[in-house]
Amino acid sequence: MNKHSKKLFLSGNEAVALGAYEAGCSVGTGYPGTPSTEIIENFKNYKGVYAEWSVNEKVALEIAIGSSFSGARTIVTMKHVGLNVAADPLFTLSYTGVKGGLVIAVADDPGMHSSQNEQDSRHYARAAKMPVLEPSDSAEARDFTKLAFEISEKYGTPVILRMTTRTSHAKSIVESGSALSPEKPEGFLRDIPRYVMIPAFARKRRVALEERLSLISAYSAETGINKTEMRDEATGIITSGAVYNYVREALPSASILKLAVSWPFPDKKIREFAGAVKKLYVVEELDPFIEDQVKALGINVTGKEIIPSVGELSPDIIRKAFSLKLSPGLKAVTDIPPRPPSLCPGCPHRAVFEILRDMKITVAGDIGCYSLGAIPPYSSMDTLIDMGSGIGLAQGMEIVSPGDERVAVIGDSTFAHSGVSSLMSASYNGRGTVVIVLDNGTTAMTGMQPNPFSGSRITGAETAVLDYGFLAKAVGIGDDNFAVVDAYKPEEIKGFIKKMLSSRKLSLLVVKGLCVVLKRKVSKNGKN
C-alpha cells in the first residue's frame, strides 16, 4: 500500500463512486433505482464533481453523452429496467463512440428484491456491441470502474459496468488511492461524420465498431484481467461477478476461470481453460449468457441443466446443484418466514387505496411505494408493468371497454419520469382517463431522492417546481377536471374521483401528502 492509499470498508456502490472519482470522472448522471442508487449519492460528495438526478434514464444517458462528447469523463447510473428506457441512445452511442471516458453503471437484480422483473444486462452489451465488466466485490468495483474509464478512452467506446444486488450492497475492504485531477475538457469539437448518425455516416461507423470490438478483445487477453485459478483439474468452472464468490465457497477445490470482461467474449482463454480440465461447467445467474457462447465455440459444457436460470444463486444452491453436502456445522436457511412489505403507518397513500378499494373500480398502477396498494388490506391495484405505464394501460382499457370505470395511479417522480408523455397522448387521442398523481414530495421507495416536483436537486439546492396546474392546461385539461387535494382529506378525494369519473373527460387529480419517513427526517433536522 503506497503512502497515499488507505483501506476503507465500502459497499460496491460506494466503491464505484470512489473509482469514478479516482479516475478523474467529473460528471455523474442517473435516475434512482435500487440497487444502483447509492453510486450517484456517494459520487456527489466528492470535491469538484457535478452530479444530478435526471428526469429518467434516457435523459441521463443523453446528458452523459453530451458531456463525453465535450471531453469530460462521465458516469451514468441506473438499474436494469432503467437500461430499457435508455436503450434508444445506447445503441447509437456504440456507433459514434465517445471522447471523454463514458461508463454506464447498471445494477441487475437477480431474485427481484426490488424489481418487477429479472433481466440480464449482458445481453445489451452484446446487442449494442460494447464491452461489459463484471466486478465480484467492492475492491473490484473500484478497480474495474477505473479500468472501464481507461478502456473507454483507449478505444473510444462506452463501457458497461454490470453490478448486481450483492455486489452493489455487500461491503468489503477497498484500498483507495490518489485521485486524478481532471483536465479541463476542451469542449465539443465538430465532427459531423462521427456524431451525426444519418445512414451515410452510420454505415462507416458500423465497420469501425467491429474493428473496435476486435481490439478490445485482444486487449482483455493481453492484460490477463480474465483470471484462471487452477486447482483440481477434474472440475473446471467458468463464472463471473458475485457468483465467483459463491463458487469459491461452495466448491473450494474446483479450478475456476473468472471472467471480468464477459463481452467481447475471450474465445482463446475459454479454449485454453476447457482443454486444461476434464469436466467443464458454467455457473452464472439468470440467463445462459456465458454458457451459450462456450457452446457456440463447439465446447462441451454443462450449465443450466443443473444451475437454476431463475432467481439469485447462493453457495448452498451451487452445492446442491453439484450434489454436495453442506460443511459440518453449516445449515442452509431456506425456510425463512415471508415478511411481505406494506405501506408505512401514516402513509398519505393509504386513504386513496382504501377509497379505490371500496369504490370497486379498476386501477392501472405504476412503480413506486404505492405499488403496495396491490396487496392486502387494499388489493386495489390491478396492473403494474413499468415506469409510467399506468396511464397508457388505462387508455388501452378505455378503447376496448369505454363504459367501465377506471383510474390510473402514479407517483410524482414516476409521473415526471415517463407519465407526462402518456398524459399528452391521452389528450391528443381524446381519452377520458382519470389520472391520480400521489405526490409525497420525494422518490420514497429508492431512498428519498428529490424529483422535478420536489423543489430541490441532489445537492439540496432549491430549484423550480413543475406546476401541475400549468401542465394540465398545457394538455387541454379544463379547470373542472383538475384538482390538488390534501391526502388526509379522504371525503374530498372521494368526491373528486366521483366527479371526474362522471365527466368522462381526461382529468388530473393530484393528492399531496408528504412521505411520513421524509417528514420525520425534516422534523429531526429542524428544516421547514
Coordinates of C-alpha atoms in Angstrom, one line a residue:
M1 CA 0.0 0.0 0.0
N2 CA 1.6 3.3 -1.0
K3 CA 1.7 6.3 1.2
H4 CA -1.3 8.0 -0.4
S5 CA -3.6 5.0 -0.1
K6 CA -5.8 3.8 2.8
K7 CA -8.1 0.9 3.4
L8 CA -11.9 1.5 3.5
F9 CA -14.9 -0.7 4.2
L10 CA -17.2 0.1 1.4
S11 CA -20.3 -1.2 -0.4
G12 CA -19.9 -1.9 -4.1
N13 CA -21.9 1.2 -5.0
E14 CA -19.7 3.3 -2.7
A15 CA -16.6 1.7 -4.4
V16 CA -17.9 2.5 -7.9
A17 CA -18.3 6.2 -6.8
L18 CA -14.8 6.2 -5.4
G19 CA -13.3 4.5 -8.5
A20 CA -15.0 7.1 -10.8
Y21 CA -13.7 10.0 -8.7
E22 CA -10.2 8.5 -8.6
A23 CA -10.3 8.0 -12.4
G24 CA -10.9 11.7 -12.9
C25 CA -14.6 11.5 -13.7
S26 CA -16.1 14.9 -13.3
V27 CA -19.7 14.4 -14.3
G28 CA -22.3 11.9 -12.9
T29 CA -25.9 11.5 -14.0
G30 CA -28.6 8.9 -13.3
Y31 CA -32.0 8.0 -12.2
P32 CA -32.5 6.5 -8.7
G33 CA -33.4 2.8 -8.7
T34 CA -32.4 0.1 -6.3
P35 CA -29.8 -1.5 -6.3
S36 CA -27.9 1.3 -8.2
T37 CA -29.0 4.4 -6.3
E38 CA -26.1 4.9 -3.9
I39 CA -23.5 5.3 -6.7
I40 CA -24.6 8.9 -7.6
E41 CA -25.5 9.7 -4.0
N42 CA -21.9 9.0 -3.0
F43 CA -20.3 10.4 -6.1
K44 CA -21.9 13.8 -5.5
N45 CA -20.0 14.2 -2.2
Y46 CA -16.6 14.3 -3.9
K47 CA -15.0 17.7 -4.4
G48 CA -15.1 19.3 -7.8
V49 CA -17.6 17.0 -9.5
Y50 CA -21.1 17.6 -10.9
A51 CA -23.9 15.2 -10.2
E52 CA -27.6 15.2 -11.0
W53 CA -30.7 13.1 -10.8
S54 CA -32.1 13.3 -14.4
V55 CA -35.8 13.0 -15.1
N56 CA -35.3 9.5 -16.4
E57 CA -32.6 7.1 -17.6
K58 CA -32.8 8.1 -21.3
V59 CA -32.3 11.7 -20.5
A60 CA -29.5 10.8 -18.0
L61 CA -27.6 8.9 -20.7
E62 CA -28.1 11.6 -23.3
I63 CA -26.7 14.2 -20.9
A64 CA -23.8 11.9 -20.2
I65 CA -23.2 11.5 -24.0
G66 CA -23.1 15.3 -24.4
S67 CA -20.7 15.5 -21.5
S68 CA -18.4 12.8 -23.0
F69 CA -18.6 14.4 -26.5
S70 CA -17.3 17.6 -24.8
G71 CA -14.3 15.7 -23.4
A72 CA -15.3 15.1 -19.7
R73 CA -15.0 11.7 -18.1
T74 CA -18.6 10.8 -17.2
I75 CA -20.5 8.1 -15.4
V76 CA -24.2 7.4 -15.7
T77 CA -26.1 5.0 -13.4
M78 CA -29.4 3.1 -13.4
K79 CA -30.9 -0.3 -12.5
H80 CA -31.5 -3.0 -15.1
V81 CA -35.0 -1.9 -16.1
G82 CA -33.7 1.7 -16.5
L83 CA -31.4 0.4 -19.2
N84 CA -34.5 -0.4 -21.2
V85 CA -35.5 3.2 -21.0
A86 CA -32.0 4.3 -22.1
A87 CA -31.8 1.7 -24.9
D88 CA -32.6 4.2 -27.7
P89 CA -29.5 6.3 -27.3
L90 CA -27.4 3.4 -26.1
F91 CA -27.4 1.5 -29.4
T92 CA -26.4 4.6 -31.5
L93 CA -23.8 5.7 -28.9
S94 CA -21.9 2.5 -29.7
Y95 CA -21.6 3.7 -33.3
T96 CA -20.5 7.2 -32.5
G97 CA -18.2 6.1 -29.8
V98 CA -17.1 8.5 -27.1
K99 CA -14.5 11.2 -26.4
G100 CA -14.2 11.6 -22.7
G101 CA -14.5 8.2 -21.0
L102 CA -18.1 7.1 -20.5
V103 CA -19.1 4.3 -18.1
I104 CA -22.6 3.1 -17.8
A105 CA -23.1 1.5 -14.4
V106 CA -26.1 -0.8 -14.5
A107 CA -27.2 -2.8 -11.5
D108 CA -29.1 -6.0 -12.2
D109 CA -31.4 -7.5 -9.5
P110 CA -31.3 -11.4 -9.5
G111 CA -34.1 -12.6 -7.2
M112 CA -36.1 -9.4 -7.8
H113 CA -35.5 -8.0 -4.4
S114 CA -36.9 -4.6 -5.5
S115 CA -37.8 -5.0 -9.2
Q116 CA -40.7 -6.1 -11.4
N117 CA -38.6 -8.5 -13.4
E118 CA -35.3 -10.3 -13.6
Q119 CA -33.2 -9.1 -16.5
D120 CA -29.6 -9.8 -17.7
S121 CA -28.0 -6.7 -18.9
R122 CA -25.1 -8.6 -20.5
H123 CA -27.4 -9.1 -23.5
Y124 CA -27.5 -5.3 -24.0
A125 CA -23.7 -5.3 -24.2
R126 CA -23.7 -8.0 -26.8
A127 CA -26.5 -6.4 -28.8
A128 CA -25.2 -2.9 -28.6
K129 CA -21.6 -4.1 -29.2
M130 CA -19.9 -2.6 -26.3
P131 CA -17.7 -4.2 -23.6
V132 CA -19.0 -5.2 -20.2
L133 CA -17.0 -5.6 -17.0
E134 CA -18.3 -7.6 -14.0
P135 CA -16.8 -7.0 -10.6
S136 CA -17.2 -9.6 -7.9
D137 CA -16.7 -7.5 -4.8
S138 CA -16.2 -3.9 -3.7
A139 CA -12.4 -3.9 -4.4
E140 CA -13.0 -4.9 -7.9
A141 CA -15.9 -2.5 -8.2
R142 CA -13.5 0.3 -7.6
D143 CA -10.7 -1.2 -9.7
F144 CA -13.0 -2.1 -12.6
T145 CA -14.6 1.3 -12.7
K146 CA -11.1 2.9 -13.1
L147 CA -10.3 0.3 -15.8
A148 CA -13.6 0.9 -17.5
F149 CA -12.6 4.6 -18.0
E150 CA -9.2 3.6 -19.3
I151 CA -10.8 1.2 -21.9
S152 CA -13.4 3.7 -22.8
E153 CA -10.9 6.4 -23.7
K154 CA -8.3 4.0 -25.2
Y155 CA -10.8 2.6 -27.7
G156 CA -13.4 5.4 -27.8
T157 CA -16.1 3.2 -26.6
P158 CA -18.8 3.3 -23.9
V159 CA -18.3 0.6 -21.3
I160 CA -21.0 -1.1 -19.3
L161 CA -20.1 -1.9 -15.6
R162 CA -22.5 -4.6 -14.6
M163 CA -23.3 -4.7 -10.9
T164 CA -25.8 -7.0 -9.2
T165 CA -27.7 -6.5 -5.9
R166 CA -25.0 -8.4 -4.0
T167 CA -22.0 -6.5 -5.5
S168 CA -23.9 -3.2 -5.1
H169 CA -24.8 -3.6 -1.4
A170 CA -22.3 -6.1 0.1
K171 CA -19.4 -4.4 1.8
S172 CA -15.7 -5.4 1.8
I173 CA -12.2 -3.9 2.1
V174 CA -11.2 -1.4 -0.6
E175 CA -7.8 0.2 -1.0
S176 CA -8.2 3.8 -2.1
G177 CA -5.5 5.8 -3.9
S178 CA -4.8 9.2 -5.3
A179 CA -7.4 10.8 -7.5
L180 CA -6.6 12.0 -10.9
S181 CA -7.1 15.7 -11.3
P182 CA -9.4 16.0 -14.3
E183 CA -8.0 18.1 -17.0
K184 CA -10.3 20.9 -18.2
P185 CA -12.3 19.4 -21.1
E186 CA -11.6 21.1 -24.4
G187 CA -15.3 21.2 -25.2
F188 CA -17.3 19.9 -28.1
L189 CA -15.4 19.8 -31.4
R190 CA -17.4 19.5 -34.6
D191 CA -17.1 16.1 -36.3
I192 CA -20.2 15.6 -38.3
P193 CA -19.3 12.2 -39.8
R194 CA -18.8 10.8 -36.3
Y195 CA -21.5 12.4 -34.3
V196 CA -24.4 12.7 -36.8
M197 CA -25.7 9.3 -37.4
I198 CA -27.6 9.6 -40.6
P199 CA -27.4 6.4 -42.7
A200 CA -24.5 7.5 -44.9
F201 CA -22.3 8.2 -41.9
A202 CA -23.6 5.3 -39.7
R203 CA -22.6 2.7 -42.3
K204 CA -19.0 3.7 -41.9
R205 CA -19.2 3.8 -38.2
R206 CA -20.7 0.3 -38.2
V207 CA -17.5 -1.0 -39.7
A208 CA -15.3 0.9 -37.3
L209 CA -17.4 -0.6 -34.4
E210 CA -16.5 -4.1 -35.4
E211 CA -12.8 -3.2 -35.6
R212 CA -13.0 -1.7 -32.2
L213 CA -14.5 -4.8 -30.6
S214 CA -11.7 -6.9 -32.0
L215 CA -9.1 -4.6 -30.5
I216 CA -10.9 -4.7 -27.1
S217 CA -11.0 -8.5 -27.2
A218 CA -7.2 -8.6 -27.8
Y219 CA -6.6 -6.1 -25.1
S220 CA -8.5 -8.1 -22.5
A221 CA -6.5 -11.2 -23.4
E222 CA -3.2 -9.3 -23.1
T223 CA -3.9 -7.7 -19.8
G224 CA -5.0 -11.0 -18.1
I225 CA -8.0 -9.4 -16.5
N226 CA -9.8 -12.7 -17.0
K227 CA -8.1 -14.8 -14.4
T228 CA -7.6 -18.6 -14.2
E229 CA -7.3 -20.4 -10.8
M230 CA -6.1 -23.9 -11.4
R231 CA -6.7 -26.4 -8.6
D232 CA -8.3 -29.8 -9.2
E233 CA -8.3 -30.5 -12.9
A234 CA -11.3 -32.8 -12.6
T235 CA -13.7 -29.9 -12.4
G236 CA -13.4 -26.6 -14.2
I237 CA -15.9 -23.8 -13.7
I238 CA -16.4 -20.6 -15.7
T239 CA -18.1 -17.9 -13.8
S240 CA -18.2 -14.1 -13.3
G241 CA -19.3 -11.3 -10.9
A242 CA -20.7 -12.1 -7.5
V243 CA -21.3 -15.7 -8.4
Y244 CA -17.5 -16.2 -8.3
N245 CA -17.6 -15.8 -4.5
Y246 CA -20.4 -18.4 -4.2
V247 CA -18.5 -20.9 -6.4
R248 CA -15.2 -20.5 -4.5
E249 CA -17.1 -21.1 -1.2
A250 CA -19.2 -24.0 -2.4
L251 CA -16.5 -25.7 -4.5
P252 CA -13.1 -24.8 -3.0
S253 CA -11.2 -27.5 -4.9
A254 CA -12.5 -26.7 -8.3
S255 CA -10.5 -24.9 -11.0
I256 CA -12.1 -21.6 -12.0
L257 CA -11.9 -19.2 -14.9
K258 CA -13.3 -15.9 -13.6
L259 CA -14.4 -13.6 -16.4
A260 CA -14.0 -9.9 -15.6
V261 CA -14.8 -9.0 -19.2
S262 CA -17.7 -11.2 -20.2
W263 CA -18.1 -9.3 -23.6
P264 CA -16.4 -9.3 -26.0
F265 CA -16.0 -13.0 -25.3
P266 CA -12.5 -14.3 -24.7
D267 CA -12.5 -17.2 -27.1
K268 CA -8.9 -18.2 -26.7
K269 CA -9.0 -18.1 -22.9
I270 CA -12.1 -20.3 -22.9
R271 CA -10.5 -22.9 -25.2
E272 CA -7.3 -23.0 -23.1
F273 CA -9.2 -23.5 -19.9
A274 CA -11.6 -26.1 -21.4
G275 CA -8.5 -28.1 -22.5
A276 CA -7.0 -28.0 -19.1
V277 CA -9.9 -29.6 -17.2
K278 CA -11.7 -32.9 -17.5
K279 CA -15.3 -31.6 -17.0
L280 CA -16.4 -28.1 -17.7
Y281 CA -19.2 -26.2 -16.2
V282 CA -20.6 -22.6 -16.4
V283 CA -22.2 -21.2 -13.2
E284 CA -23.9 -17.9 -13.8
E285 CA -27.1 -16.1 -12.6
L286 CA -30.1 -15.6 -14.8
D287 CA -29.5 -16.3 -18.5
P288 CA -27.0 -18.8 -20.0
F289 CA -25.1 -15.9 -21.5
I290 CA -21.6 -17.3 -21.0
E291 CA -22.8 -20.9 -21.5
D292 CA -24.3 -20.1 -24.9
Q293 CA -21.0 -18.5 -26.1
V294 CA -19.0 -21.5 -24.9
K295 CA -21.3 -23.9 -26.7
A296 CA -21.0 -21.7 -29.8
L297 CA -17.3 -22.5 -29.8
G298 CA -18.1 -26.2 -30.0
I299 CA -17.1 -26.9 -26.5
N300 CA -19.0 -29.4 -24.4
V301 CA -20.1 -27.7 -21.2
T302 CA -22.8 -28.2 -18.5
G303 CA -24.7 -25.2 -17.2
K304 CA -28.4 -24.6 -16.9
E305 CA -29.0 -28.3 -16.9
I306 CA -28.1 -28.1 -13.2
I307 CA -27.9 -24.4 -12.4
P308 CA -31.2 -22.5 -12.0
S309 CA -31.9 -19.8 -14.5
V310 CA -34.4 -18.1 -12.2
G311 CA -33.6 -16.2 -9.0
E312 CA -30.4 -15.4 -7.1
L313 CA -27.7 -18.0 -6.6
S314 CA -26.0 -18.9 -3.3
P315 CA -23.3 -21.2 -2.1
D316 CA -26.0 -23.7 -0.9
I317 CA -27.8 -23.7 -4.3
I318 CA -24.5 -24.4 -6.0
R319 CA -23.6 -27.2 -3.5
K320 CA -26.9 -28.8 -4.2
A321 CA -26.5 -28.5 -7.9
F322 CA -23.2 -30.4 -7.7
S323 CA -24.8 -32.8 -5.2
L324 CA -22.5 -31.8 -2.4
K325 CA -23.4 -31.8 1.3
L326 CA -23.1 -28.8 3.5
S327 CA -19.9 -28.4 5.5
P328 CA -20.1 -29.6 9.1
G329 CA -21.8 -27.1 11.3
L330 CA -23.4 -25.2 8.5
K331 CA -27.1 -25.3 7.9
A332 CA -28.9 -23.8 4.9
V333 CA -31.6 -21.3 5.8
T334 CA -34.3 -22.0 3.2
D335 CA -37.4 -21.7 5.3
I336 CA -37.4 -18.1 6.5
P337 CA -41.0 -16.9 7.1
P338 CA -42.1 -14.5 4.5
R339 CA -42.3 -10.8 5.5
P340 CA -44.4 -9.1 2.9
P341 CA -43.8 -5.3 2.6
S342 CA -46.6 -2.9 3.4
L343 CA -47.3 0.8 3.2
C344 CA -45.8 2.7 6.2
P345 CA -48.2 3.5 9.1
G346 CA -49.5 7.1 8.4
C347 CA -48.5 6.9 4.7
P348 CA -50.6 9.5 2.8
H349 CA -51.2 6.9 0.0
R350 CA -53.3 4.7 2.3
A351 CA -56.5 6.7 2.1
V352 CA -56.5 6.7 -1.7
F353 CA -56.2 3.0 -1.9
E354 CA -59.0 2.5 0.7
I355 CA -61.3 4.7 -1.3
L356 CA -60.4 2.9 -4.6
R357 CA -60.9 -0.5 -2.9
D358 CA -64.3 0.5 -1.6
M359 CA -65.4 2.0 -4.9
K360 CA -64.5 -1.3 -6.7
I361 CA -63.1 0.3 -9.8
T362 CA -60.2 -0.8 -12.0
V363 CA -56.9 0.7 -11.1
A364 CA -54.0 0.8 -13.6
G365 CA -50.9 1.2 -11.4
D366 CA -47.3 2.1 -11.6
I367 CA -43.9 1.7 -10.0
G368 CA -43.2 3.1 -6.5
C369 CA -44.2 2.7 -2.9
Y370 CA -47.8 2.8 -3.9
S371 CA -47.3 -0.5 -5.8
L372 CA -48.0 -2.0 -2.4
G373 CA -51.6 -0.9 -2.9
A374 CA -51.9 -4.2 -4.9
I375 CA -51.7 -6.3 -1.8
P376 CA -54.0 -6.7 1.3
P377 CA -55.5 -5.0 3.0
Y378 CA -56.1 -2.8 -0.1
S379 CA -55.9 -5.1 -3.1
S380 CA -56.8 -2.1 -5.2
M381 CA -54.2 -2.1 -8.0
D382 CA -54.9 -4.2 -11.0
T383 CA -51.9 -3.7 -13.3
L384 CA -48.2 -2.9 -12.9
I385 CA -45.8 -3.1 -15.8
D386 CA -43.2 -0.4 -15.9
M387 CA -42.4 3.2 -15.0
G388 CA -45.2 5.4 -16.4
S389 CA -47.2 2.5 -17.8
G390 CA -50.4 3.0 -15.8
I391 CA -51.7 6.0 -17.8
G392 CA -51.1 4.1 -21.1
L393 CA -52.7 0.9 -19.9
A394 CA -55.8 2.8 -18.7
Q395 CA -56.2 4.3 -22.2
G396 CA -56.0 0.9 -23.8
M397 CA -58.7 -0.4 -21.5
E398 CA -60.8 2.6 -22.3
I399 CA -60.6 1.9 -26.0
V400 CA -61.9 -1.7 -25.5
S401 CA -64.4 -1.0 -22.7
P402 CA -65.3 2.7 -22.8
G403 CA -68.2 2.3 -20.3
D404 CA -66.2 0.8 -17.4
E405 CA -64.9 3.0 -14.5
R406 CA -61.2 3.1 -14.1
V407 CA -58.3 5.3 -12.9
A408 CA -54.6 5.4 -13.4
V409 CA -52.5 5.9 -10.3
I410 CA -48.9 7.2 -10.5
G411 CA -46.4 8.8 -8.1
D412 CA -44.9 12.2 -8.6
S413 CA -41.4 11.0 -9.5
T414 CA -42.7 8.4 -11.9
F415 CA -45.1 11.0 -13.4
A416 CA -42.1 13.2 -14.2
H417 CA -40.1 10.1 -15.4
S418 CA -42.4 8.9 -18.1
G419 CA -46.1 9.7 -17.1
V420 CA -46.3 13.1 -18.7
S421 CA -45.8 11.8 -22.2
S422 CA -48.7 9.3 -21.7
L423 CA -50.9 12.2 -20.4
M424 CA -50.1 14.1 -23.6
S425 CA -51.1 11.1 -25.7
A426 CA -54.3 10.8 -23.7
S427 CA -55.2 14.4 -24.5
Y428 CA -54.2 14.1 -28.2
N429 CA -56.4 11.0 -28.7
G430 CA -59.4 12.2 -26.8
R431 CA -59.3 9.8 -23.9
G432 CA -61.4 10.2 -20.8
T433 CA -58.8 8.7 -18.4
V434 CA -58.8 9.9 -14.7
V435 CA -55.1 10.2 -13.7
I436 CA -54.4 10.3 -9.9
V437 CA -50.9 11.5 -9.0
L438 CA -49.8 10.5 -5.5
D439 CA -47.4 13.3 -4.6
N440 CA -45.5 12.6 -1.4
G441 CA -42.7 15.1 -2.1
T442 CA -40.0 12.7 -2.8
T443 CA -38.9 9.5 -4.6
A444 CA -39.5 7.5 -1.5
M445 CA -39.0 3.8 -2.4
T446 CA -35.4 4.3 -3.5
G447 CA -34.4 6.4 -0.5
M448 CA -35.9 9.9 -0.6
Q449 CA -34.3 11.4 -3.7
P450 CA -35.7 14.7 -5.0
N451 CA -37.5 14.9 -8.3
P452 CA -38.8 17.7 -10.6
F453 CA -41.9 18.2 -8.3
S454 CA -39.8 18.4 -5.1
G455 CA -38.3 21.8 -5.4
S456 CA -34.7 20.7 -4.8
R457 CA -31.8 19.0 -6.6
I458 CA -29.5 16.2 -5.5
T459 CA -27.2 18.7 -3.7
G460 CA -30.1 20.2 -1.7
A461 CA -30.1 23.4 -3.8
E462 CA -33.5 24.9 -4.4
T463 CA -34.9 24.7 -7.9
A464 CA -38.0 25.3 -9.9
V465 CA -41.0 23.1 -9.2
L466 CA -43.1 21.8 -12.1
D467 CA -46.6 23.2 -11.9
Y468 CA -49.4 20.6 -12.2
G469 CA -51.9 23.3 -13.0
F470 CA -50.0 24.7 -15.9
L471 CA -49.2 21.2 -17.1
A472 CA -52.9 20.3 -17.0
K473 CA -53.8 23.4 -19.0
A474 CA -51.0 22.7 -21.5
V475 CA -52.5 19.4 -22.4
G476 CA -56.0 20.8 -22.6
I477 CA -57.5 19.7 -19.2
G478 CA -60.1 22.2 -18.1
D479 CA -60.4 23.6 -14.6
D480 CA -63.4 21.3 -13.8
N481 CA -61.2 18.3 -14.4
F482 CA -58.1 19.3 -12.4
A483 CA -57.7 19.5 -8.7
V484 CA -55.0 19.4 -6.0
V485 CA -56.2 17.9 -2.7
D486 CA -54.8 17.1 0.7
A487 CA -54.0 13.4 1.1
Y488 CA -55.5 13.4 4.6
K489 CA -59.0 14.6 3.5
P490 CA -60.5 11.3 2.2
E491 CA -64.0 12.7 1.6
E492 CA -62.7 15.4 -0.7
I493 CA -60.6 12.8 -2.5
K494 CA -63.6 10.5 -3.0
G495 CA -65.7 13.4 -4.2
F496 CA -63.2 14.5 -6.8
I497 CA -62.8 10.9 -8.1
K498 CA -66.5 10.5 -8.5
K499 CA -66.9 13.9 -10.2
M500 CA -64.1 13.2 -12.6
L501 CA -65.2 9.7 -13.5
S502 CA -68.7 11.0 -14.2
S503 CA -67.4 13.7 -16.6
R504 CA -66.0 11.2 -19.0
K505 CA -63.2 13.6 -19.7
L506 CA -59.4 13.5 -19.3
S507 CA -58.8 14.5 -15.7
L508 CA -55.8 15.1 -13.4
L509 CA -56.2 14.7 -9.6
V510 CA -53.1 15.4 -7.5
V511 CA -53.2 14.0 -4.0
K512 CA -50.5 15.7 -1.9
G513 CA -49.1 14.4 1.4
L514 CA -45.5 14.4 2.5
C515 CA -43.9 11.0 2.9
V516 CA -44.1 10.2 6.6
V517 CA -40.5 9.0 6.7
L518 CA -39.3 12.2 5.0
K519 CA -41.4 14.2 7.4
R520 CA -39.6 12.7 10.3
K521 CA -36.2 13.4 8.7
V522 CA -37.2 17.0 8.0
S523 CA -38.5 17.4 11.6
K524 CA -35.3 15.9 13.0
N525 CA -33.1 18.2 11.0
G526 CA -35.1 21.2 12.0
K527 CA -35.9 22.3 8.5
N528 CA -39.1 23.7 7.1

